[in-house]
């Protein structure tokens, strides 16, 4: 295999993706969009998975929690995996509900030994039902998770290492957390278990101007991938020898499709520069 | 009655009235909710602007104006 670059499948992009499949190595599909698609819909997705490698991406399991993952959701994911036969599946290091409250999106739990244990228990449940442990994605957070006893990279490393899981490293999430909480993005990158990274997300966001005058970078997937995120990809490719699968995520405010393909090309170029740097250092 | 910190955070993100009470009396709300003293101190240190921005972002997601990712 080799490094691959692809796109997140979205209904709004479907026609353009199918027309330019030659320019896309791999597709990532939001699992929840297809769990209730019916047999015909899932057969269509399975046909797509025969044309290009497909990764199913879960967004609602809430695996990084002291609360047990919902068995019904795991069963639905397992059925979808059985129907589509994706290359892999992934989920976030996040919680999405607790105490009867549905947050509606990904939230950062305390980075503590307790949530490491909770996540590992949930990953064992997930692997038993789905048949495979997911690749684990770091999330962006606007709240520095309280009661944390370790940094994000160490916390993610303990969970991924304990579960024997690959990492899906979202470089815009990493960048956003770094700038929002005053960390050095490169130091943060190196704190993650880079030897476990198999997949990468790239996306964009926008700056919020808060009432206190400080800016916060919101990871909204509605904007182009910014230059610092491509720089992080280059650094990752320079220090991680394994093949990487990179997905550009875009969830709205869609530009002309050629502009998305430009970002695919920029990701390939960043990977190539990083690989060249690695080789030149080794020589 | 005790509550775990994830449940407390989830309610803080979702329940606007609870969030307002918390910002008015952090220690009291945490204690009455049943958080441990350590967790109560930890949530007491949450930046109120960050909390407001996060809660607004989650509310937008719940209202379906943006897809989760």
XYZ file of C-alpha atoms in Angstrom:
352
model
C 0.000 0.000 0.000
C 0.984 3.657 -0.052
C -0.231 6.937 1.339
C -3.774 7.650 0.197
C -5.874 10.796 0.128
C -9.628 10.961 -0.163
C -12.802 12.729 0.844
C -15.635 12.401 3.272
C -18.689 11.188 1.378
C -21.579 13.637 1.644
C -24.831 13.522 -0.290
C -24.211 17.004 -1.668
C -20.865 15.865 -3.093
C -21.962 12.453 -4.334
C -22.376 13.272 -8.020
C -19.047 15.103 -8.220
C -17.237 12.370 -6.300
C -18.566 9.669 -8.617
C -17.590 11.745 -11.642
C -14.036 12.255 -10.351
C -13.476 8.953 -8.583
C -10.188 8.676 -10.474
C -8.818 11.555 -8.349
C -9.863 10.048 -5.006
C -8.083 7.122 -3.360
C -10.462 6.414 -0.503
C -13.844 7.510 0.867
C -15.036 7.948 4.412
C -18.737 7.541 5.095
C -20.610 8.705 8.203
C -21.982 5.445 9.596
C -25.084 6.988 11.171
C -26.180 8.360 7.779
C -26.535 4.798 6.491
C -27.657 2.718 9.473
C -31.311 3.138 8.526
C -30.831 3.425 4.774
C -32.529 0.104 4.062
C -31.197 -2.777 2.026
C -31.184 -0.928 -1.278
C -29.256 2.002 0.143
C -26.769 -0.206 1.913
C -26.311 -2.295 -1.222
C -25.474 0.930 -3.053
C -22.876 1.749 -0.434
C -21.472 -1.773 -0.680
C -21.168 -1.302 -4.451
C -19.285 1.945 -3.848
C -16.985 0.094 -1.417
C -16.083 -2.265 -4.264
C -15.070 0.713 -6.416
C -13.008 2.536 -3.790
C -11.931 1.621 -0.256
C -14.544 2.845 2.218
C -14.054 3.600 5.904
C -17.149 3.864 8.104
C -16.942 6.731 10.562
C -19.096 6.656 13.680
C -20.079 9.855 15.460
C -22.558 8.891 18.176
C -21.203 5.941 20.143
C -19.509 7.974 22.871
C -16.824 5.394 23.571
C -14.563 7.509 25.797
C -16.807 7.378 28.806
C -17.235 5.714 32.153
C -20.764 4.902 30.975
C -21.279 1.747 28.950
C -21.769 2.214 25.210
C -25.335 1.697 23.960
C -25.650 -1.912 22.770
C -28.390 -1.005 20.268
C -26.105 1.453 18.508
C -23.316 -1.129 18.396
C -25.686 -3.696 16.902
C -26.732 -1.221 14.192
C -23.109 -0.474 13.382
C -22.279 -4.185 13.230
C -25.154 -4.778 10.782
C -23.952 -1.916 8.590
C -20.387 -3.246 8.616
C -21.726 -6.665 7.649
C -23.664 -5.187 4.732
C -21.004 -2.814 3.442
C -17.774 -4.614 4.363
C -15.729 -1.448 4.864
C -11.979 -1.483 4.997
C -12.124 -0.226 8.596
C -14.258 1.804 10.972
C -13.471 4.670 13.262
C -14.963 6.564 16.182
C -14.085 9.458 18.428
C -12.445 9.671 21.808
C -15.457 11.485 23.183
C -18.627 11.142 25.208
C -21.925 12.302 23.737
C -24.444 11.551 26.494
C -24.536 10.950 30.232
C -27.043 11.078 33.056
C -29.964 11.139 30.646
C -28.670 14.172 28.738
C -27.937 13.947 25.001
C -25.293 16.544 24.256
C -25.852 16.202 20.538
C -22.204 16.245 19.617
C -18.754 15.177 20.724
C -17.636 16.282 24.183
C -14.287 15.810 25.862
C -14.430 13.770 29.073
C -11.899 14.269 31.860
C -8.572 12.886 30.665
C -8.091 10.587 33.618
C -7.372 6.986 34.542
C -11.111 6.465 35.069
C -12.027 7.434 31.505
C -9.125 5.395 30.140
C -10.608 2.357 31.903
C -14.119 3.264 30.738
C -12.984 3.678 27.152
C -11.118 0.370 27.200
C -14.198 -1.419 28.517
C -16.314 0.173 25.766
C -13.761 -0.732 23.111
C -13.845 -4.352 24.255
C -17.652 -4.272 23.924
C -17.401 -2.648 20.494
C -14.843 -5.126 19.202
C -16.929 -8.046 20.445
C -20.050 -6.832 18.604
C -18.562 -5.268 15.470
C -15.678 -7.704 15.122
C -12.958 -5.104 14.926
C -11.705 -2.326 17.167
C -12.192 1.148 15.641
C -9.502 3.628 14.795
C -9.721 6.329 17.453
C -10.024 10.015 16.649
C -8.981 12.949 18.834
C -11.664 15.646 19.069
C -11.697 19.428 19.188
C -13.072 20.923 22.379
C -13.961 24.459 23.408
C -13.846 23.485 27.101
C -10.576 22.280 28.579
C -11.926 19.100 30.175
C -12.008 19.529 33.950
C -10.608 16.933 36.373
C -8.010 15.863 33.810
C -4.830 14.341 35.149
C -2.947 13.879 31.883
C -2.420 15.587 28.558
C -4.459 14.720 25.496
C -1.690 12.841 23.709
C -0.837 10.678 26.709
C -4.522 9.975 27.370
C -5.150 8.974 23.760
C -1.996 6.867 23.773
C -3.091 4.940 26.858
C -6.456 4.156 25.321
C -5.158 3.260 21.864
C -2.301 1.242 23.334
C -4.561 -0.593 25.779
C -7.043 -1.444 23.049
C -4.478 -2.243 20.374
C -6.235 0.368 18.230
C -5.017 2.583 15.437
C -5.260 6.359 15.782
C -7.194 8.563 13.411
C -5.371 11.815 14.034
C -7.489 14.859 13.221
C -4.915 17.555 12.601
C -7.394 20.424 12.582
C -8.764 19.282 15.941
C -5.209 19.146 17.246
C -4.460 22.590 15.801
C -7.659 24.062 17.276
C -7.010 22.656 20.752
C -3.439 23.941 20.597
C -4.334 27.502 19.648
C -7.376 27.642 21.947
C -5.500 26.487 25.041
C -2.083 27.997 24.388
C -0.123 24.893 23.448
C 2.552 24.391 20.820
C 0.883 22.356 18.022
C 4.127 20.590 17.114
C 4.746 19.544 20.723
C 1.133 18.362 20.903
C 1.602 16.347 17.717
C 4.587 14.551 19.173
C 2.714 13.773 22.389
C 0.312 11.520 20.450
C 1.244 7.886 19.783
C 2.362 8.612 16.227
C 3.380 5.010 15.603
C -0.327 4.124 15.877
C -1.583 6.715 13.402
C -3.040 5.080 10.301
C -5.622 7.673 9.341
C -5.669 11.467 9.310
C -8.460 14.016 9.094
C -7.990 17.477 7.635
C -10.625 20.176 7.798
C -11.131 23.858 8.436
C -12.860 26.130 10.871
C -13.477 29.730 11.777
C -12.474 32.089 14.511
C -15.093 33.087 17.059
C -14.728 36.445 18.754
C -15.772 35.872 22.355
C -17.110 38.565 24.698
C -13.839 38.508 26.631
C -12.010 39.605 23.477
C -10.137 36.345 23.038
C -10.550 34.351 19.865
C -11.486 30.688 19.776
C -11.014 28.508 16.731
C -14.161 26.510 16.036
C -13.706 23.278 14.078
C -16.784 23.611 11.867
C -15.779 21.680 8.717
C -17.217 24.543 6.670
C -13.951 26.080 5.505
C -10.819 25.148 3.589
C -7.951 23.378 5.327
C -5.626 26.113 6.627
C -1.885 26.174 5.962
C -0.807 25.226 9.531
C -2.758 21.986 9.229
C -0.972 21.047 5.994
C 2.294 21.859 7.812
C 1.331 19.414 10.579
C 0.613 16.749 7.951
C 4.062 17.279 6.473
C 5.627 16.915 9.931
C 3.618 13.774 10.609
C 4.714 12.242 7.320
C 8.307 13.085 8.167
C 8.287 11.191 11.444
C 5.745 8.378 10.958
C 7.034 5.781 8.504
C 3.780 3.861 8.093
C 1.337 4.484 5.249
C -1.248 7.123 6.014
C -4.829 7.447 4.794
C -5.825 11.109 4.741
C -9.439 12.288 4.521
C -10.503 15.852 3.755
C -13.710 16.595 5.682
C -16.211 19.158 4.443
C -19.738 19.369 5.835
C -21.218 22.439 4.180
C -20.667 25.747 2.395
C -19.349 23.536 -0.384
C -16.962 25.208 -2.804
C -16.554 24.218 -6.424
C -15.483 20.575 -6.459
C -12.173 21.441 -8.091
C -11.320 23.434 -4.975
C -11.818 20.329 -2.854
C -9.639 18.402 -5.283
C -7.015 21.150 -4.906
C -6.973 20.362 -1.191
C -6.588 16.667 -1.973
C -3.616 17.619 -4.136
C -2.172 19.831 -1.390
C -2.453 16.924 1.065
C -0.600 14.655 -1.376
C 2.090 17.311 -1.767
C 2.444 17.717 2.026
C 2.781 13.946 2.409
C 5.399 13.850 -0.341
C 7.419 16.663 1.260
C 7.295 14.915 4.620
C 8.380 11.596 3.123
C 11.247 13.336 1.298
C 12.358 15.017 4.534
C 12.332 11.663 6.272
C 14.464 10.086 3.573
C 16.929 12.966 3.528
C 17.311 12.764 7.312
C 17.938 9.032 7.099
C 20.542 9.396 4.333
C -27.058 11.323 46.041
C -23.915 11.511 43.963
C -23.419 12.299 40.309
C -20.452 11.505 38.111
C -18.636 14.327 36.411
C -19.643 13.299 32.872
C -23.315 13.480 33.803
C -22.744 16.857 35.434
C -20.951 18.165 32.331
C -23.637 16.811 30.006
C -26.318 18.650 31.992
C -24.176 21.782 32.064
C -23.904 21.734 28.261
C -27.588 21.002 27.635
C -29.634 22.605 30.440
C -29.505 26.399 30.157
C -31.181 27.074 33.513
C -28.819 24.685 35.275
C -25.865 26.377 33.577
C -27.008 29.799 34.754
C -27.420 28.541 38.337
C -23.965 27.012 38.142
C -22.345 30.221 36.934
C -24.057 32.103 39.789
C -22.969 29.621 42.479
C -20.447 27.106 41.201
C -19.496 25.482 44.492
C -23.068 25.290 45.742
C -24.471 23.761 42.555
C -21.644 21.229 42.358
C -22.115 20.258 46.007
C -25.885 19.973 45.756
C -25.554 17.906 42.567
C -23.433 15.447 44.510
C -20.065 15.922 42.842
C -17.068 14.916 44.916
C -15.132 17.861 46.395
C -12.276 17.309 43.924
C -14.604 17.194 40.929
C -16.499 20.180 42.292
C -13.295 22.210 42.400
C -12.415 21.039 38.889
C -15.717 22.068 37.306
C -15.577 25.301 39.297
C -12.534 26.278 37.275
C -14.279 26.004 33.882
C -13.871 29.187 31.880
C -17.385 30.689 31.608
C -16.798 32.011 28.091
C -15.597 28.624 26.892
C -18.634 27.036 28.514
C -21.013 29.460 26.818
C -19.390 28.936 23.415
C -19.452 25.163 23.796
C -23.076 25.124 24.932
C -24.070 27.298 21.974
C -22.178 25.037 19.594
C -23.858 21.920 21.011
C -27.260 23.615 20.803
C -26.670 24.335 17.114
C -25.782 20.685 16.539
C -28.897 19.505 18.338
C -31.057 21.813 16.302
C -29.719 20.128 13.193
C -28.169 23.176 11.624
C -24.888 21.316 11.269
C -24.081 17.658 10.960
C -21.949 15.963 13.605
C -18.489 14.986 12.525
